[in-house]
Amino acid sequence: MEKIYDPAHAIEVAENVWWVGHVVPNDPFQCHVYLIENGEESILIDPGSRLTWKGTRSKILEVMPLENIKYIVCQHQDPDITTAVEELIGEIGAEGRYLVTHWRSATLFKHYDWGIEFYEVDEHRWRLKAKNRLIEFVFTPYMHFAGNICTYDTKTKILFSSDIFGAFTESFSLFADDAKQYFEQMKLFHTHYMPSKEIVNHGLDAIEEKEIEMIAPQHGSIIPKEMIPYLISRLRKLDVGIYLQFIGCKNIRRLTKANEILAKMFEQITYTTTTVYEKIGTVMMLMNDLFALERIACFTSIDGKIVMFDSSINHPIETDLPETKLYSEVEKILSHEGDTEVTSRVLATELYDRYLAFPFVTYNEQRSANGACYFLFSEDEIIDDQDKEILKSFREIFSIMLIKEIGYYRLQKERCELLTKSILDGLTKLYNRFYLEEIAPKELSKAKRHGYPFSVAMLDLDNFKQINDTYGHDVGDAVLKDFARFLYRNLRESDFLFRYGGEEFLILMPFTPKEDVLQVIERIRRLLRKSDGVTCGEGKKIEYTFSAGIVQYSTESSINELVKKSDEMLYKAKKEGRNRSALQP
């Protein structure tokens, strides 16, 4: 809405409805006064303070004599709208005039001893009839005062909204012209001024029962009809009551920004499946709108281990060494030994001497300490007491994050343990046949696709039944484990070693032609011959040998066919005298 107006004079915002406020230079918290011109029963809404009364008085006189004001509406009890009442009454007298308000406000106003009669709207069916003009009142309790009301002019359909829809504005602008921009200014006012989202929505429900053409708030700018639905919808979702989280901080802009960041952090931590490092990275990105953070570090205890999550490292760091400084200091924090905040500062000094560290302790659902977190700044960063209050508010978010991460960490650990048990042979700790069936087709498929050699070696311990029969199954198991360790130590990381069954072992060797596999197997045979073997209970050393069958993929249709051929080569090696290898022709 574009208007040409001079705030040094009264401005008619609708037919016989005037803005008669006073602009205070360099003040983002302008207070508006409105006048409904209605002959000898005119209505003055929120008359203002002693600071602004002189300017308001001169504007009213531009429109009509002061004596025409019969009704003085005070929508709440704050001094920025009420202290001018004494000035006005002192000039025109109280006789035949009414102070229109809610009973809750009237109980306070009586202490001013103005000598004026109260018109309590709740006692008059929330209505006021002034000549032929009907004024209605909307009860909006706790926004921000228990007896807060809004005033609705049924003739012009203007809602005089008191503090609701108020805003902090950088410069005076009587009319709002950009809904999104104005809402940002409203946020600064409402987040700390309104007590809860439930209260805000209760008040908005009552307001939306009226057919509104314009909203005229006490602070900020007058809102045209087309902007109202957007502002109401955004206001319904706004997080308010931020002083419940930010005690003692006066910087409203900083508080509002911190509150927005907390909401985004909560969403990231609660509703996303990202890793803790991605979450910490997001937190750092969001918090950098407020602070120049260098790192974030979190410590917690999981199953007897101290685990550190650090934004500069993309994997958890574990330590279970009680003699380390890290372990002992974190354990003090988690066990409530002494002053946990002091201990966390000591730990910060030990670990992060190159940073300005802001430490805090996090808690689990039972309110027991479950970790220590550090916001780390460059040494030249200045963190004042109000900044510290804001930083403390992030404690709850990090507590939730660590609770979730401890659960996730344990779940992943259990999954890894379960997976390990499912794919490893219980005796030798080599991959088992189940994992062979899972991984071997994939490895063969990759070899086919990329055209590199892929070989299979089947190994079998010679005369193993005789070892079992002679020395017992315990010694037989010891031989199997010894051979498994020996093979594992002498193969490449790219090779896959399996216990195929009984005394049989299978090796998948990608990137390796069969001739090279033969050299590897024979090298292992020579090393085994030089080894000490296995010592049984009587102190006797048992030496053992193995046979091998080696094949390389050529035209086989499946891994099973390739394994079958390696088994046939193994049979050939056994038939030719054992302790040797048979190579596919």
Tab-separated table of N, CA and C in Angstrom, residues 430-431 436 439-440 443 454-460 483-484 486-500 504-510 512 517-518 520-524 546-552 559 562-563 566 581:
chain	number	residue	atom	x	y	z
A	430	LEU	N	37.438	-67.059	9.912
A	430	LEU	CA	37.476	-66.731	8.485
A	430	LEU	C	36.041	-66.568	7.989
A	431	TYR	N	35.899	-65.996	6.788
A	431	TYR	CA	34.563	-65.928	6.195
A	431	TYR	C	34.007	-67.339	6.044
A	436	LEU	N	30.445	-66.566	1.381
A	436	LEU	CA	30.952	-66.948	0.054
A	436	LEU	C	29.826	-66.841	-0.983
A	439	ILE	N	29.209	-62.995	-1.586
A	439	ILE	CA	30.209	-62.123	-2.206
A	439	ILE	C	30.786	-62.667	-3.507
A	440	ALA	N	30.901	-63.996	-3.624
A	440	ALA	CA	31.586	-64.582	-4.778
A	440	ALA	C	30.914	-64.246	-6.111
A	443	GLU	N	31.901	-60.684	-7.074
A	443	GLU	CA	33.296	-60.541	-7.496
A	443	GLU	C	33.510	-61.113	-8.892
A	454	PHE	N	40.422	-63.744	-12.841
A	454	PHE	CA	39.801	-64.090	-11.563
A	454	PHE	C	40.009	-65.577	-11.334
A	455	SER	N	40.693	-65.921	-10.212
A	455	SER	CA	41.042	-67.322	-9.963
A	455	SER	C	40.495	-67.805	-8.629
A	456	VAL	N	40.352	-69.130	-8.537
A	456	VAL	CA	39.853	-69.769	-7.316
A	456	VAL	C	40.806	-70.897	-6.946
A	457	ALA	N	41.132	-70.954	-5.641
A	457	ALA	CA	41.970	-72.057	-5.144
A	457	ALA	C	41.226	-72.770	-4.017
A	458	MET	N	41.099	-74.088	-4.169
A	458	MET	CA	40.488	-74.917	-3.122
A	458	MET	C	41.606	-75.674	-2.412
A	459	LEU	N	41.697	-75.532	-1.071
A	459	LEU	CA	42.746	-76.165	-0.278
A	459	LEU	C	42.113	-77.154	0.698
A	460	ASP	N	42.839	-78.250	0.941
A	460	ASP	CA	42.345	-79.272	1.874
A	460	ASP	C	43.520	-79.827	2.668
A	483	PHE	N	46.224	-73.239	10.683
A	483	PHE	CA	46.299	-73.138	9.228
A	483	PHE	C	45.544	-71.886	8.741
A	484	ALA	N	44.409	-71.573	9.367
A	484	ALA	CA	43.643	-70.377	8.990
A	484	ALA	C	44.465	-69.120	9.225
A	486	PHE	N	47.694	-68.897	9.381
A	486	PHE	CA	48.842	-68.933	8.475
A	486	PHE	C	48.443	-68.434	7.079
A	487	LEU	N	47.314	-68.922	6.600
A	487	LEU	CA	46.834	-68.463	5.291
A	487	LEU	C	46.535	-66.965	5.316
A	488	TYR	N	45.861	-66.525	6.353
A	488	TYR	CA	45.434	-65.124	6.437
A	488	TYR	C	46.634	-64.179	6.410
A	489	ARG	N	47.697	-64.579	7.143
A	489	ARG	CA	48.874	-63.720	7.211
A	489	ARG	C	49.623	-63.648	5.892
A	490	ASN	N	49.450	-64.637	5.047
A	490	ASN	CA	50.270	-64.719	3.835
A	490	ASN	C	49.490	-64.459	2.540
A	491	LEU	N	48.292	-63.924	2.673
A	491	LEU	CA	47.524	-63.533	1.491
A	491	LEU	C	47.410	-62.019	1.423
A	492	ARG	N	47.016	-61.515	0.260
A	492	ARG	CA	46.867	-60.072	0.068
A	492	ARG	C	45.514	-59.596	0.614
A	493	GLU	N	45.408	-58.284	0.841
A	493	GLU	CA	44.152	-57.724	1.315
A	493	GLU	C	43.043	-57.894	0.283
A	494	SER	N	43.407	-57.941	-0.975
A	494	SER	CA	42.402	-58.057	-2.041
A	494	SER	C	41.870	-59.481	-2.187
A	495	ASP	N	42.511	-60.463	-1.527
A	495	ASP	CA	42.060	-61.855	-1.623
A	495	ASP	C	40.963	-62.128	-0.588
A	496	PHE	N	40.092	-63.085	-0.896
A	496	PHE	CA	39.019	-63.484	0.023
A	496	PHE	C	39.269	-64.921	0.470
A	497	LEU	N	39.357	-65.131	1.789
A	497	LEU	CA	39.670	-66.443	2.346
A	497	LEU	C	38.461	-66.978	3.118
A	498	PHE	N	38.035	-68.198	2.797
A	498	PHE	CA	36.852	-68.794	3.407
A	498	PHE	C	37.187	-70.170	3.987
A	499	ARG	N	36.505	-70.513	5.075
A	499	ARG	CA	36.477	-71.914	5.476
A	499	ARG	C	35.276	-72.525	4.743
A	500	TYR	N	35.579	-73.405	3.821
A	500	TYR	CA	34.534	-73.926	2.946
A	500	TYR	C	33.711	-75.012	3.639
A	504	GLU	N	38.379	-78.028	4.553
A	504	GLU	CA	38.549	-77.387	3.243
A	504	GLU	C	38.493	-75.861	3.369
A	505	PHE	N	39.380	-75.215	2.605
A	505	PHE	CA	39.446	-73.747	2.587
A	505	PHE	C	39.403	-73.287	1.129
A	506	LEU	N	38.770	-72.115	0.912
A	506	LEU	CA	38.630	-71.598	-0.444
A	506	LEU	C	39.180	-70.179	-0.499
A	507	ILE	N	39.920	-69.893	-1.569
A	507	ILE	CA	40.469	-68.542	-1.743
A	507	ILE	C	39.986	-67.994	-3.082
A	508	LEU	N	39.371	-66.790	-3.050
A	508	LEU	CA	39.039	-66.046	-4.272
A	508	LEU	C	40.137	-65.019	-4.482
A	509	MET	N	40.703	-65.006	-5.699
A	509	MET	CA	41.838	-64.120	-5.953
A	509	MET	C	41.586	-63.291	-7.214
A	510	PRO	N	40.947	-62.115	-7.050
A	510	PRO	CA	40.741	-61.230	-8.192
A	510	PRO	C	42.068	-60.672	-8.698
A	512	THR	N	44.210	-61.913	-10.554
A	512	THR	CA	45.340	-62.859	-10.465
A	512	THR	C	45.143	-64.031	-11.423
A	517	VAL	N	48.648	-67.545	-8.980
A	517	VAL	CA	48.042	-68.185	-7.816
A	517	VAL	C	48.883	-69.393	-7.402
A	518	LEU	N	49.323	-70.157	-8.384
A	518	LEU	CA	50.156	-71.328	-8.093
A	518	LEU	C	51.415	-70.911	-7.349
A	520	VAL	N	51.792	-68.285	-5.399
A	520	VAL	CA	51.407	-67.898	-4.032
A	520	VAL	C	51.205	-69.140	-3.172
A	521	ILE	N	50.476	-70.125	-3.707
A	521	ILE	CA	50.177	-71.342	-2.942
A	521	ILE	C	51.458	-72.098	-2.612
A	522	GLU	N	52.345	-72.178	-3.563
A	522	GLU	CA	53.596	-72.907	-3.313
A	522	GLU	C	54.495	-72.164	-2.343
A	523	ARG	N	54.454	-70.849	-2.369
A	523	ARG	CA	55.214	-70.067	-1.377
A	523	ARG	C	54.669	-70.344	0.022
A	524	ILE	N	53.356	-70.394	0.146
A	524	ILE	CA	52.733	-70.705	1.432
A	524	ILE	C	53.140	-72.109	1.895
A	546	PHE	N	49.034	-79.706	3.060
A	546	PHE	CA	47.758	-79.480	2.387
A	546	PHE	C	47.920	-79.713	0.888
A	547	SER	N	46.813	-79.949	0.246
A	547	SER	CA	46.758	-80.063	-1.208
A	547	SER	C	45.876	-78.941	-1.736
A	548	ALA	N	46.053	-78.577	-3.017
A	548	ALA	CA	45.306	-77.445	-3.579
A	548	ALA	C	44.908	-77.723	-5.018
A	549	GLY	N	43.729	-77.214	-5.391
A	549	GLY	CA	43.274	-77.227	-6.775
A	549	GLY	C	43.045	-75.800	-7.223
A	550	ILE	N	43.604	-75.413	-8.376
A	550	ILE	CA	43.586	-74.010	-8.818
A	550	ILE	C	42.957	-73.915	-10.203
A	551	VAL	N	41.989	-72.973	-10.333
A	551	VAL	CA	41.368	-72.744	-11.641
A	551	VAL	C	41.225	-71.242	-11.867
A	552	GLN	N	41.084	-70.869	-13.134
A	552	GLN	CA	40.869	-69.471	-13.504
A	552	GLN	C	39.621	-69.385	-14.369
A	559	ILE	N	29.667	-68.952	-10.434
A	559	ILE	CA	30.727	-69.184	-9.461
A	559	ILE	C	30.710	-70.631	-8.986
A	562	LEU	N	32.722	-72.713	-11.233
A	562	LEU	CA	34.156	-72.468	-11.036
A	562	LEU	C	34.650	-73.179	-9.773
A	563	VAL	N	33.866	-73.124	-8.703
A	563	VAL	CA	34.239	-73.805	-7.461
A	563	VAL	C	34.280	-75.314	-7.676
A	566	SER	N	37.487	-76.228	-9.287
A	566	SER	CA	38.631	-76.173	-8.353
A	566	SER	C	38.633	-77.405	-7.461
A	581	SER	N	49.895	-79.108	-5.576
A	581	SER	CA	48.832	-78.344	-6.215
A	581	SER	C	48.573	-78.884	-7.607
